[in-house]
Short mmCIF file of C-alpha atoms in Angstrom, two decimals:
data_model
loop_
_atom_site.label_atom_id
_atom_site.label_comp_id
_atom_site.label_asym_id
_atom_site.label_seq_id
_atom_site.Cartn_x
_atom_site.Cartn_y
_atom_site.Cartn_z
CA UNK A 10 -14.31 -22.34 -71.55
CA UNK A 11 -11.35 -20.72 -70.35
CA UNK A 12 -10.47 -21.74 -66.43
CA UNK A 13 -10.45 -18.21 -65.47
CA UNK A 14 -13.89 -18.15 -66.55
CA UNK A 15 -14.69 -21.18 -64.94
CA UNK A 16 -13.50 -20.25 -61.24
CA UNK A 17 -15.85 -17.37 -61.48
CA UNK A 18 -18.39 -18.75 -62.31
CA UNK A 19 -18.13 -21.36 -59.67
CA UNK A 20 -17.65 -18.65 -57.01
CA UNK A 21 -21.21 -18.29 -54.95
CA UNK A 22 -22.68 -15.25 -54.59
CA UNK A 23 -22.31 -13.12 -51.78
CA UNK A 24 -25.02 -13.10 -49.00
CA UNK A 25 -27.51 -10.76 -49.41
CA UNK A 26 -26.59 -7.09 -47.18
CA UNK A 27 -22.59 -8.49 -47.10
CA UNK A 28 -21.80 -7.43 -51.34
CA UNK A 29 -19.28 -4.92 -49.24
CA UNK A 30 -18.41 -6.31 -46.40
CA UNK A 31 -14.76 -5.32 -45.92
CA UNK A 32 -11.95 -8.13 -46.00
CA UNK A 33 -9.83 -8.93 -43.16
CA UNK A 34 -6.67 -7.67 -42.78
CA UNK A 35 -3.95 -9.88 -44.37
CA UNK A 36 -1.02 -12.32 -42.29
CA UNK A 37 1.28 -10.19 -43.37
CA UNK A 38 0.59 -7.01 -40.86
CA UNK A 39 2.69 -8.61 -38.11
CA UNK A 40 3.23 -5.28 -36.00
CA UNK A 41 0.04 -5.69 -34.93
CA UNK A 42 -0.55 -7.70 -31.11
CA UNK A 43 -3.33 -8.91 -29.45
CA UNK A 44 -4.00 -6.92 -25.98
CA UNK A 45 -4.54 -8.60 -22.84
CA UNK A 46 -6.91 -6.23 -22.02
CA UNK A 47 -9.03 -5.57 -24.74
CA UNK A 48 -11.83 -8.47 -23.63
CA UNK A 49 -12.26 -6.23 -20.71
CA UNK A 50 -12.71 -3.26 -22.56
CA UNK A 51 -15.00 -4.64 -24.91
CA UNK A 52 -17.26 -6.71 -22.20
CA UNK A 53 -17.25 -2.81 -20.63
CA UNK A 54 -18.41 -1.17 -23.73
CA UNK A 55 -20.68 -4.36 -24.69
CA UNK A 56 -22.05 -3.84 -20.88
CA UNK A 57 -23.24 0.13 -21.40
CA UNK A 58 -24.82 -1.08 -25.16
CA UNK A 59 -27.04 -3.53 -23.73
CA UNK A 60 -27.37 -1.36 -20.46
CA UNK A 61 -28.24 1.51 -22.48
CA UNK A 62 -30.92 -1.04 -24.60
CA UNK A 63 -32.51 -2.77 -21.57
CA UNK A 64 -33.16 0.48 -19.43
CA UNK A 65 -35.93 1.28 -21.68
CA UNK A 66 -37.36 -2.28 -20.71
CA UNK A 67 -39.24 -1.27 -17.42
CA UNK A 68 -39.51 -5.10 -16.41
CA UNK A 69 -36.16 -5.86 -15.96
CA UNK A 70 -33.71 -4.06 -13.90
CA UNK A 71 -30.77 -3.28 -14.73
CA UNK A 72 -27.65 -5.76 -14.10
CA UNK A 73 -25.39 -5.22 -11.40
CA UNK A 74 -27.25 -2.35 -9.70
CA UNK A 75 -25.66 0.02 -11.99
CA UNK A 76 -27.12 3.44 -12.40
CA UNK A 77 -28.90 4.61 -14.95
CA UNK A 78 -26.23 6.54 -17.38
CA UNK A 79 -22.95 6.23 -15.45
CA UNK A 80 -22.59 2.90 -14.78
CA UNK A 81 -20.80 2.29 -18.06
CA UNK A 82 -18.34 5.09 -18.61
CA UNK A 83 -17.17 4.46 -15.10
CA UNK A 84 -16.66 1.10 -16.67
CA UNK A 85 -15.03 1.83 -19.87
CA UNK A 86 -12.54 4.18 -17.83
CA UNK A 87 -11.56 1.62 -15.53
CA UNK A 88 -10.53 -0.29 -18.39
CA UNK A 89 -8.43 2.35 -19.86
CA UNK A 90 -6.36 2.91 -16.32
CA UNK A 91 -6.01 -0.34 -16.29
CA UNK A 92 -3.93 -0.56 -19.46
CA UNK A 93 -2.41 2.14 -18.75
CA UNK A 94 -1.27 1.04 -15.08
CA UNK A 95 -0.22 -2.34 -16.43
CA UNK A 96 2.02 -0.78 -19.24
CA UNK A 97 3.79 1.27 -16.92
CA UNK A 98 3.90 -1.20 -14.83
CA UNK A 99 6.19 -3.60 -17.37
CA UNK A 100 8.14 -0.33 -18.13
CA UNK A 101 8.92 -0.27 -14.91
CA UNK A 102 10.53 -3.79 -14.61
CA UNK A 103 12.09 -3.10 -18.08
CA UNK A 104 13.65 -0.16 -16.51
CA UNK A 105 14.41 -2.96 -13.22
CA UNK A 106 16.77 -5.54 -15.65
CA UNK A 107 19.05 -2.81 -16.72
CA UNK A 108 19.29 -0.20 -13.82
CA UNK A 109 19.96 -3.77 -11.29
CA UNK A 110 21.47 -5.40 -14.31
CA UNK A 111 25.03 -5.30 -12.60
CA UNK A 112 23.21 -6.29 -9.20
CA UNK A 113 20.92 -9.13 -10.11
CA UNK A 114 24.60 -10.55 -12.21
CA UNK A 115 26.86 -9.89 -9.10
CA UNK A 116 23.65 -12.31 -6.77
CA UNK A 117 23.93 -14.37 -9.46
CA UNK A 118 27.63 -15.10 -9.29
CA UNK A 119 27.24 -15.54 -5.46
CA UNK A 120 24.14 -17.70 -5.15
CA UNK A 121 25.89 -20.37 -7.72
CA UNK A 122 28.73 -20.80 -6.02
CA UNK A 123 27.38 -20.32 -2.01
CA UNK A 124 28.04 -23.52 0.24
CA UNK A 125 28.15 -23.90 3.67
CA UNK A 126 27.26 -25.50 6.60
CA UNK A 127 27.09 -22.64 9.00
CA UNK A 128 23.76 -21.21 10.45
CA UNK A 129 25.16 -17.56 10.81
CA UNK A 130 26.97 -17.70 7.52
CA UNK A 131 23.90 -18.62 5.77
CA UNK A 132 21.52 -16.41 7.84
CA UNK A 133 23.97 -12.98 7.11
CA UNK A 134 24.52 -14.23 3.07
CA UNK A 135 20.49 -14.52 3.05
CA UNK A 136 20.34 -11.09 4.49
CA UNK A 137 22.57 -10.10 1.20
CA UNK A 138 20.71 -11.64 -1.26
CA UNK A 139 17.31 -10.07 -0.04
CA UNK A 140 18.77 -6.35 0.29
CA UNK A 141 19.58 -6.88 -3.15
CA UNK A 142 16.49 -8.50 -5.09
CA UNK A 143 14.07 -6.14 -2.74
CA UNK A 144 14.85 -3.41 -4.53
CA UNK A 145 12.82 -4.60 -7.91
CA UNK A 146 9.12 -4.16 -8.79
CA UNK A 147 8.72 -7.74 -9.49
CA UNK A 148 11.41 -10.54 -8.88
CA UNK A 149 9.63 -13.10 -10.76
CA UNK A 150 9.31 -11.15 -13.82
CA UNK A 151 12.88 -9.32 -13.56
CA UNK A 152 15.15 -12.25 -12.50
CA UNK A 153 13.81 -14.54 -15.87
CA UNK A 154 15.33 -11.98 -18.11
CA UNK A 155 18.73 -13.33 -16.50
CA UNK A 156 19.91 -16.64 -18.34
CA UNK A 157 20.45 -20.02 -15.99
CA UNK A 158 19.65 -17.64 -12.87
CA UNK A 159 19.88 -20.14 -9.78
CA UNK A 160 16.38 -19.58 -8.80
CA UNK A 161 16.12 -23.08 -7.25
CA UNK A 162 19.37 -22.55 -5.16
CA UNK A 163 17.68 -19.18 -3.97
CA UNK A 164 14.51 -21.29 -2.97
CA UNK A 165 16.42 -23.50 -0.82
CA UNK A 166 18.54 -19.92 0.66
CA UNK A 167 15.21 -19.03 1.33
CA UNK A 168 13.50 -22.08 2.74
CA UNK A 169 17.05 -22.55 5.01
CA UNK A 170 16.88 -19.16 6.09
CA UNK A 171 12.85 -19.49 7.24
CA UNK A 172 13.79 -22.61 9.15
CA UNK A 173 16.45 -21.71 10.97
CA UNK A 174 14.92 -18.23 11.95
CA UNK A 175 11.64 -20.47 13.12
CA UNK A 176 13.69 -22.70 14.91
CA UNK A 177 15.62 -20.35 16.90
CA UNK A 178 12.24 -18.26 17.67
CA UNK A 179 11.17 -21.17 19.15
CA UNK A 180 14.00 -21.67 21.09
CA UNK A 181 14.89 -18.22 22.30
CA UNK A 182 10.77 -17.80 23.65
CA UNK A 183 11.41 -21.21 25.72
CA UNK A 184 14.77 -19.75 27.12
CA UNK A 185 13.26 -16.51 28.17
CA UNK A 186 10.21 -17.88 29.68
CA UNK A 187 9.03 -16.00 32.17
CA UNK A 188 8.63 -18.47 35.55
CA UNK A 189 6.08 -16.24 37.82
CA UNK A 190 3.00 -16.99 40.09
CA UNK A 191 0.58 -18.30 40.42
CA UNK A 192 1.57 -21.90 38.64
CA UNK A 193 -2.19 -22.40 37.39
CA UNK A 194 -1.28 -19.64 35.02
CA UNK A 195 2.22 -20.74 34.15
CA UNK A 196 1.03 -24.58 33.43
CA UNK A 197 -2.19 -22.95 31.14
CA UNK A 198 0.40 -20.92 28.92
CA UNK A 199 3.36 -23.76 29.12
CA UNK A 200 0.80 -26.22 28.03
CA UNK A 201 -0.60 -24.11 24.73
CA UNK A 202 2.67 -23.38 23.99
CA UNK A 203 3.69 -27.40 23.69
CA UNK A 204 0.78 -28.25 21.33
CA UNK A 205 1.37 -25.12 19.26
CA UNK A 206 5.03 -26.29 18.36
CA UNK A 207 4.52 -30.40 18.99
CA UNK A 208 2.35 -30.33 15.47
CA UNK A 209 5.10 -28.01 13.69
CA UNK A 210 8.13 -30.21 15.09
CA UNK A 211 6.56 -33.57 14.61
CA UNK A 212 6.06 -32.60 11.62
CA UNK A 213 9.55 -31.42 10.62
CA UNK A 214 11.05 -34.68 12.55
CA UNK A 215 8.78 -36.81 9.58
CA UNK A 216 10.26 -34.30 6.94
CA UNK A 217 13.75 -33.72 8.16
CA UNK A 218 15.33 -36.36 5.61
CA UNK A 219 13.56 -34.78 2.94
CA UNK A 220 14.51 -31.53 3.78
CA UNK A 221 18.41 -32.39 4.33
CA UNK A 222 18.06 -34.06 0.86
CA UNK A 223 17.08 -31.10 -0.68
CA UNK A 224 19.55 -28.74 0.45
CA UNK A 225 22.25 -30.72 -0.02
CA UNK A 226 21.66 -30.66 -3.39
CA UNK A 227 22.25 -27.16 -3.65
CA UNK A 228 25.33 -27.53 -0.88
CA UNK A 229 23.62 -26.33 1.88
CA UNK A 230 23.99 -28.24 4.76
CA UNK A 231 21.68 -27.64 7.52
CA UNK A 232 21.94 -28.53 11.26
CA UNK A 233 19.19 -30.10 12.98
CA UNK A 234 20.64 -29.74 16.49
CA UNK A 235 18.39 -27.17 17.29
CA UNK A 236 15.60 -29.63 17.44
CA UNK A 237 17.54 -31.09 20.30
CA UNK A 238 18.08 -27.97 22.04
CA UNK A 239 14.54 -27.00 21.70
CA UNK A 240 13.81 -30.43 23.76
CA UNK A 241 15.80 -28.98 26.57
CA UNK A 242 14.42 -26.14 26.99
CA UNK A 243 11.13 -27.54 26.95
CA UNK A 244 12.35 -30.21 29.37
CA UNK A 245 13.83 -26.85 31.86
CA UNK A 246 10.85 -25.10 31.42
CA UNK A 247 8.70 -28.37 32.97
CA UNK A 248 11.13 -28.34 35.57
CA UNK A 249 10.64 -24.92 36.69
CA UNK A 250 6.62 -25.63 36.91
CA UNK A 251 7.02 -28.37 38.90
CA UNK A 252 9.62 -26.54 40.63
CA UNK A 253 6.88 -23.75 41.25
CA UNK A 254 3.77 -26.41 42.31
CA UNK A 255 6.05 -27.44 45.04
CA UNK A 256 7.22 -24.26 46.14
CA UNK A 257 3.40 -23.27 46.13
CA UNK A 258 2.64 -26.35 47.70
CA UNK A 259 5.40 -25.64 50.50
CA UNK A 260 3.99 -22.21 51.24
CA UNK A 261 0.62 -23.03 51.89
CA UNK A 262 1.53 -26.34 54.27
CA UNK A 263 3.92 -23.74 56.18
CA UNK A 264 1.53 -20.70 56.27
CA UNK A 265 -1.47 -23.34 57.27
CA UNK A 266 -3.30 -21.59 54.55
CA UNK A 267 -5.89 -24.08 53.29
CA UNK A 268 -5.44 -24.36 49.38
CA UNK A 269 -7.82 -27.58 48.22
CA UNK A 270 -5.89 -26.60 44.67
CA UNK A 271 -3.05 -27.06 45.61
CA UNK A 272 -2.88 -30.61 45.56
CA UNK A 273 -4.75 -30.17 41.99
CA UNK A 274 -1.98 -28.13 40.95
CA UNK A 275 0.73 -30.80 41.33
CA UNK A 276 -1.24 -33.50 39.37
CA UNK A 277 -1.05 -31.23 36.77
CA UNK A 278 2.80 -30.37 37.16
CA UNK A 279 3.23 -33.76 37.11
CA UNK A 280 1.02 -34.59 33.70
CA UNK A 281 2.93 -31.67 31.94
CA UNK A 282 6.10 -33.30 33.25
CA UNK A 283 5.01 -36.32 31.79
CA UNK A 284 3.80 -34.68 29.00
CA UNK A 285 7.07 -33.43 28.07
CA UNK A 286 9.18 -36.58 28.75
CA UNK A 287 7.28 -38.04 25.72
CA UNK A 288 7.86 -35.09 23.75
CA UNK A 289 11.44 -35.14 24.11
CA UNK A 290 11.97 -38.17 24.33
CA UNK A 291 13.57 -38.28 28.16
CA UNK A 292 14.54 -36.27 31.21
CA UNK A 293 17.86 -34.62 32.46
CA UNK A 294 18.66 -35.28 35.84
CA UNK A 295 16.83 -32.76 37.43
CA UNK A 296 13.66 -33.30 35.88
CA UNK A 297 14.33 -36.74 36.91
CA UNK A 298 14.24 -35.42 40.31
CA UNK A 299 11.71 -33.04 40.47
CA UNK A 300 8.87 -35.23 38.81
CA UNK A 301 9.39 -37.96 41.43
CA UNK A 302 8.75 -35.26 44.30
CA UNK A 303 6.20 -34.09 42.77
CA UNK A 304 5.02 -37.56 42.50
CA UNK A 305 5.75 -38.23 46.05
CA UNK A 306 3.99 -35.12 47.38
CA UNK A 307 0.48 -36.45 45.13
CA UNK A 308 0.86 -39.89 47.26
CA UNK A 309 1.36 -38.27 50.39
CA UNK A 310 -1.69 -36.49 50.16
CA UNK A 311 -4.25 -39.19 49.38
#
Protein backbone atom coordinates (compact mmCIF):
# COMPACT_ATOMS: atom_id res chain seq x y z
CA UNK A 1 0.00 0.00 0.00
CA UNK A 2 1.27 3.20 -1.00
CA UNK A 3 1.94 5.72 2.21
CA UNK A 4 -0.21 8.27 0.72
CA UNK A 5 -2.85 5.81 0.92
CA UNK A 6 -2.01 4.85 4.21
CA UNK A 7 -2.17 8.43 5.97
CA UNK A 8 -5.68 8.61 4.72
CA UNK A 9 -6.80 6.01 5.72
CA UNK A 10 -5.51 6.50 9.18
CA UNK A 11 -7.10 9.99 9.29
CA UNK A 12 -10.49 9.73 11.63
CA UNK A 13 -13.47 10.85 10.44
CA UNK A 14 -14.84 14.06 11.06
CA UNK A 15 -17.46 14.54 13.87
CA UNK A 16 -20.75 14.24 12.87
CA UNK A 17 -22.46 18.18 11.95
CA UNK A 18 -18.45 19.54 11.67
CA UNK A 19 -17.75 17.68 7.70
CA UNK A 20 -17.49 21.72 6.93
CA UNK A 21 -16.44 23.33 9.60
CA UNK A 22 -14.15 26.05 8.24
CA UNK A 23 -10.27 25.93 9.08
CA UNK A 24 -8.55 28.49 11.02
CA UNK A 25 -6.78 31.04 9.57
CA UNK A 26 -3.08 30.19 8.97
CA UNK A 27 0.34 31.78 11.12
CA UNK A 28 1.14 33.38 8.34
CA UNK A 29 -1.63 36.41 8.40
CA UNK A 30 0.55 38.46 10.76
CA UNK A 31 -1.27 41.94 10.07
CA UNK A 32 -3.76 40.80 12.06
CA UNK A 33 -3.68 41.97 16.25
CA UNK A 34 -5.50 41.00 19.03
CA UNK A 35 -7.72 44.05 20.53
CA UNK A 36 -7.69 44.96 24.01
CA UNK A 37 -11.08 45.57 23.85
CA UNK A 38 -12.73 43.02 22.09
CA UNK A 39 -13.51 40.76 25.52
CA UNK A 40 -15.59 43.70 26.39
CA UNK A 41 -17.36 43.82 23.34
CA UNK A 42 -18.04 40.33 23.18
CA UNK A 43 -19.11 39.87 27.10
CA UNK A 44 -21.58 43.02 25.82
CA UNK A 45 -22.96 41.24 22.90
CA UNK A 46 -22.81 37.71 24.85
CA UNK A 47 -24.81 39.83 27.71
CA UNK A 48 -27.96 41.01 25.22
CA UNK A 49 -27.95 37.04 23.71
CA UNK A 50 -28.55 35.54 26.93
CA UNK A 51 -30.58 38.72 28.06
CA UNK A 52 -32.60 38.47 25.07
CA UNK A 53 -32.97 34.30 25.91
CA UNK A 54 -33.73 34.57 29.65
CA UNK A 55 -36.45 37.42 29.39
CA UNK A 56 -38.78 34.92 28.09
CA UNK A 57 -38.04 32.92 31.42
CA UNK A 58 -40.66 34.69 33.75
CA UNK A 59 -38.84 33.17 36.93
CA UNK A 60 -35.78 34.78 36.73
CA UNK A 61 -35.16 38.39 36.39
CA UNK A 62 -33.12 39.77 34.43
CA UNK A 63 -29.29 40.46 35.49
CA UNK A 64 -28.20 43.71 36.45
CA UNK A 65 -31.61 45.43 36.46
CA UNK A 66 -31.33 46.00 32.86
CA UNK A 67 -34.39 46.82 30.87
CA UNK A 68 -36.10 44.82 28.83
CA UNK A 69 -34.66 45.61 25.08
CA UNK A 70 -32.16 48.42 25.69
CA UNK A 71 -30.06 47.26 28.13
CA UNK A 72 -27.75 45.66 25.59
CA UNK A 73 -27.30 48.06 22.72
CA UNK A 74 -26.55 50.67 25.32
CA UNK A 75 -23.96 48.08 26.11
CA UNK A 76 -22.57 47.17 22.84
CA UNK A 77 -22.23 51.07 22.13
CA UNK A 78 -20.34 51.74 25.10
CA UNK A 79 -17.96 49.33 23.88
CA UNK A 80 -17.55 50.85 20.56
CA UNK A 81 -16.77 54.58 22.18
CA UNK A 82 -14.63 53.03 24.10
CA UNK A 83 -12.34 51.86 21.31
CA UNK A 84 -12.77 54.57 19.71
CA UNK A 85 -11.80 57.01 22.72
CA UNK A 86 -8.81 54.83 23.52
CA UNK A 87 -7.46 54.95 19.84
CA UNK A 88 -7.56 58.51 19.73
CA UNK A 89 -6.40 58.63 22.74
CA UNK A 90 -2.78 56.82 21.71
CA UNK A 91 -2.96 59.07 18.55
CA UNK A 92 -2.88 61.66 20.62
CA UNK A 93 0.39 60.79 22.53
CA UNK A 94 1.79 59.65 19.12
CA UNK A 95 1.12 63.08 17.98
CA UNK A 96 2.81 64.16 21.87
CA UNK A 97 6.57 62.36 21.01
CA UNK A 98 7.01 64.29 17.86
CA UNK A 99 5.25 67.75 18.28
CA UNK A 100 7.44 67.86 22.13
CA UNK A 101 10.06 65.75 20.49
CA UNK A 102 12.60 68.77 20.62
CA UNK A 103 11.17 69.58 24.24
CA UNK A 104 11.10 66.26 26.02
CA UNK A 105 15.20 65.99 24.27
CA UNK A 106 16.15 69.59 25.45
CA UNK A 107 14.58 68.19 29.60
CA UNK A 108 16.41 65.43 28.83
CA UNK A 109 19.79 67.05 28.31
CA UNK A 110 19.11 69.17 31.48
CA UNK A 111 17.81 66.62 33.97
CA UNK A 112 21.15 64.37 33.23
CA UNK A 113 23.41 66.73 33.89
CA UNK A 114 21.42 68.97 36.91
CA UNK A 115 23.43 69.09 40.33
CA UNK A 116 23.20 71.24 43.03
CA UNK A 117 22.94 71.88 46.41
CA UNK A 118 20.78 74.93 46.44
CA UNK A 119 17.05 74.96 47.59
CA UNK A 120 16.03 77.88 45.19
CA UNK A 121 18.09 76.54 42.34
CA UNK A 122 16.42 73.30 42.55
CA UNK A 123 12.92 74.65 43.40
CA UNK A 124 13.03 77.26 40.01
CA UNK A 125 14.83 74.18 37.68
CA UNK A 126 11.76 71.94 39.05
CA UNK A 127 9.44 74.66 38.02
CA UNK A 128 11.19 74.14 34.36
CA UNK A 129 10.97 70.72 34.07
CA UNK A 130 7.14 70.63 35.00
CA UNK A 131 6.13 73.60 32.50
CA UNK A 132 7.63 71.44 30.08
CA UNK A 133 6.38 67.68 30.60
CA UNK A 134 2.71 69.28 31.56
CA UNK A 135 2.05 69.95 28.34
CA UNK A 136 1.63 66.01 27.23
CA UNK A 137 -1.45 63.76 27.42
CA UNK A 138 0.38 61.16 29.24
CA UNK A 139 4.05 61.44 30.62
CA UNK A 140 4.38 57.90 31.36
CA UNK A 141 3.50 56.74 28.02
CA UNK A 142 5.28 59.72 26.02
CA UNK A 143 8.62 60.02 27.92
CA UNK A 144 9.38 55.85 27.29
CA UNK A 145 9.49 56.51 23.62
CA UNK A 146 12.74 58.61 24.62
CA UNK A 147 15.88 56.20 24.99
CA UNK A 148 17.87 56.24 28.62
CA UNK A 149 15.38 59.19 29.65
CA UNK A 150 16.51 60.03 33.38
CA UNK A 151 13.22 59.18 34.79
CA UNK A 152 14.77 58.21 38.16
CA UNK A 153 16.75 61.56 38.38
CA UNK A 154 13.26 63.30 37.67
CA UNK A 155 11.77 61.20 40.64
CA UNK A 156 14.23 62.43 43.00
CA UNK A 157 13.65 66.44 41.23
CA UNK A 158 10.36 65.64 42.16
CA UNK A 159 10.51 64.07 45.58
CA UNK A 160 13.27 67.15 46.46
CA UNK A 161 11.03 69.62 45.20
CA UNK A 162 7.80 68.14 47.44
CA UNK A 163 10.04 68.22 50.48
CA UNK A 164 11.37 71.29 50.46
CA UNK A 165 8.00 73.02 49.47
CA UNK A 166 6.45 70.91 52.68
CA UNK A 167 9.10 71.96 54.76
CA UNK A 168 8.99 75.56 54.17
CA UNK A 169 4.95 75.45 54.45
CA UNK A 170 5.52 74.33 57.64
CA UNK A 171 7.78 76.81 58.52
CA UNK A 172 6.34 79.93 57.00
CA UNK A 173 2.56 78.94 58.95
CA UNK A 174 4.71 78.82 62.37
CA UNK A 175 6.36 82.27 61.49
CA UNK A 176 3.12 83.94 60.70
CA UNK A 177 1.21 82.64 63.55
CA UNK A 178 -1.21 84.71 64.55
CA UNK A 179 -0.65 85.43 68.65
CA UNK A 180 -4.33 86.84 69.68
CA UNK A 181 -6.75 86.37 72.71
CA UNK A 182 -7.99 84.64 74.49
CA UNK A 183 -4.85 82.03 75.12
CA UNK A 184 -7.40 78.98 75.64
CA UNK A 185 -7.87 79.36 71.94
CA UNK A 186 -4.28 79.98 70.95
CA UNK A 187 -2.93 76.82 73.15
CA UNK A 188 -6.09 74.52 71.44
CA UNK A 189 -4.82 75.45 67.80
CA UNK A 190 -0.85 75.58 68.83
CA UNK A 191 -1.32 72.22 70.31
CA UNK A 192 -3.15 70.43 67.02
CA UNK A 193 -0.82 72.00 65.06
CA UNK A 194 2.36 70.16 67.03
CA UNK A 195 0.88 66.64 66.70
CA UNK A 196 -0.11 67.23 63.09
CA UNK A 197 3.64 67.89 62.06
CA UNK A 198 5.49 65.83 65.22
CA UNK A 199 4.26 62.41 63.26
CA UNK A 200 5.42 63.88 59.72
CA UNK A 201 8.90 65.19 61.19
CA UNK A 202 9.63 62.25 63.39
CA UNK A 203 9.15 60.52 60.76
CA UNK A 204 11.44 62.28 58.26
CA UNK A 205 14.21 62.58 61.24
CA UNK A 206 14.07 58.29 61.07
CA UNK A 207 14.23 58.64 57.16
CA UNK A 208 16.52 61.56 56.65
CA UNK A 209 19.70 59.24 55.96
CA UNK A 210 17.80 57.40 53.56
CA UNK A 211 16.57 60.20 51.88
CA UNK A 212 20.11 62.11 51.65
CA UNK A 213 21.34 58.71 50.27
CA UNK A 214 19.09 58.77 47.61
CA UNK A 215 19.55 62.07 46.24
CA UNK A 216 22.93 62.07 46.31
CA UNK A 217 22.96 59.55 44.00
CA UNK A 218 21.47 61.56 41.47
CA UNK A 219 23.72 64.79 42.80
CA UNK A 220 21.22 66.41 44.57
CA UNK A 221 22.16 67.50 47.74
CA UNK A 222 19.52 68.48 50.06
CA UNK A 223 19.65 70.62 53.26
CA UNK A 224 18.06 69.52 56.29
CA UNK A 225 18.47 72.81 58.19
CA UNK A 226 15.06 73.56 57.85
CA UNK A 227 14.21 70.91 60.32
CA UNK A 228 16.15 73.03 62.72
CA UNK A 229 14.52 76.15 61.90
CA UNK A 230 11.17 74.63 62.11
CA UNK A 231 12.22 73.78 65.94
CA UNK A 232 12.56 77.46 66.49
CA UNK A 233 9.75 78.57 65.45
CA UNK A 234 7.91 76.09 67.27
CA UNK A 235 10.04 76.90 70.31
CA UNK A 236 8.92 81.13 69.60
CA UNK A 237 5.58 80.25 69.09
CA UNK A 238 5.48 78.42 72.88
CA UNK A 239 7.01 81.42 74.03
CA UNK A 240 4.48 83.76 72.87
CA UNK A 241 1.62 81.46 74.67
CA UNK A 242 3.19 81.52 77.69
CA UNK A 243 3.97 84.99 77.04
CA UNK A 244 0.07 85.50 76.59
CA UNK A 245 -1.08 83.18 79.93
CA UNK A 246 0.92 85.62 81.86
CA UNK A 247 -0.14 88.67 80.35
CA UNK A 248 -3.78 87.23 80.87
CA UNK A 249 -2.88 86.23 84.15
CA UNK A 250 -1.50 89.90 84.92
CA UNK A 251 -4.72 91.52 83.76
CA UNK A 252 -7.06 89.78 85.74
CA UNK A 253 -4.81 90.05 89.25
CA UNK A 254 -4.68 93.96 88.32
CA UNK A 255 -8.36 94.44 87.21
CA UNK A 256 -9.41 92.14 90.46
CA UNK A 257 -11.46 90.32 87.95
CA UNK A 258 -11.92 86.81 89.34
CA UNK A 259 -10.78 84.27 86.54
CA UNK A 260 -10.67 80.54 88.40
CA UNK A 261 -9.11 79.69 84.63
CA UNK A 262 -6.71 81.54 84.76
CA UNK A 263 -4.54 79.67 86.87
CA UNK A 264 -5.73 76.56 84.56
CA UNK A 265 -4.51 78.39 81.71
CA UNK A 266 -0.86 78.60 82.84
CA UNK A 267 -0.59 74.83 83.67
CA UNK A 268 -1.32 74.41 80.32
CA UNK A 269 1.21 77.11 78.92
CA UNK A 270 3.51 75.47 80.85
CA UNK A 271 2.75 71.61 79.55
CA UNK A 272 2.89 72.99 75.89
CA UNK A 273 6.17 74.62 76.91
CA UNK A 274 7.25 71.45 78.04
CA UNK A 275 5.78 69.85 75.35
CA UNK A 276 7.84 71.59 72.93
CA UNK A 277 11.23 71.43 74.75
CA UNK A 278 11.02 67.64 74.02
CA UNK A 279 10.11 68.21 70.58
CA UNK A 280 12.96 70.26 69.82
CA UNK A 281 15.09 69.05 71.69
CA UNK A 282 15.83 72.37 74.06
CA UNK A 283 14.98 75.99 74.75
CA UNK A 284 16.51 79.42 73.65
CA UNK A 285 16.99 81.74 76.28
CA UNK A 286 13.83 83.21 76.42
CA UNK A 287 11.84 80.26 76.57
CA UNK A 288 14.18 79.44 79.25
CA UNK A 289 12.81 82.37 80.93
CA UNK A 290 9.40 82.47 80.32
CA UNK A 291 8.62 78.71 81.33
CA UNK A 292 10.20 79.27 84.76
CA UNK A 293 7.68 82.31 85.36
CA UNK A 294 5.20 80.61 84.28
CA UNK A 295 6.27 77.95 86.59
CA UNK A 296 6.69 80.33 89.37
CA UNK A 297 3.29 82.00 88.94
CA UNK A 298 1.58 77.98 89.17
CA UNK A 299 3.51 77.74 92.73
CA UNK A 300 2.50 80.96 93.86
CA UNK A 301 -0.94 80.20 93.49
CA UNK A 302 -1.33 76.91 95.36
Amino acid sequence: MEGVDHKRAAAPPPPPGLAFRPKKPSAAATKLKRSSHMSNLYTSVKGKVEGSSKSSRPERKPRFGAAAGGGGKQGIADALAEISKRSVYFQQIEEDVKNYAGAVKEVKIAISSFKTSDKAELIKFNKYVESHLEKLTDENQVLVRFEDFPHKKLEALRMAAALYTKLDTIANTLKNWPIVSPVAQLLDKADQYLSKIKLQLDALERTKDEYTKELLSQNITFDFAVLTRIKELMVDLSSNCMDLALKEKRENRDGKKKNNGSAKMLWRAFQFGFRVYKFAGGHDDRADKLIREVAQEIETEN
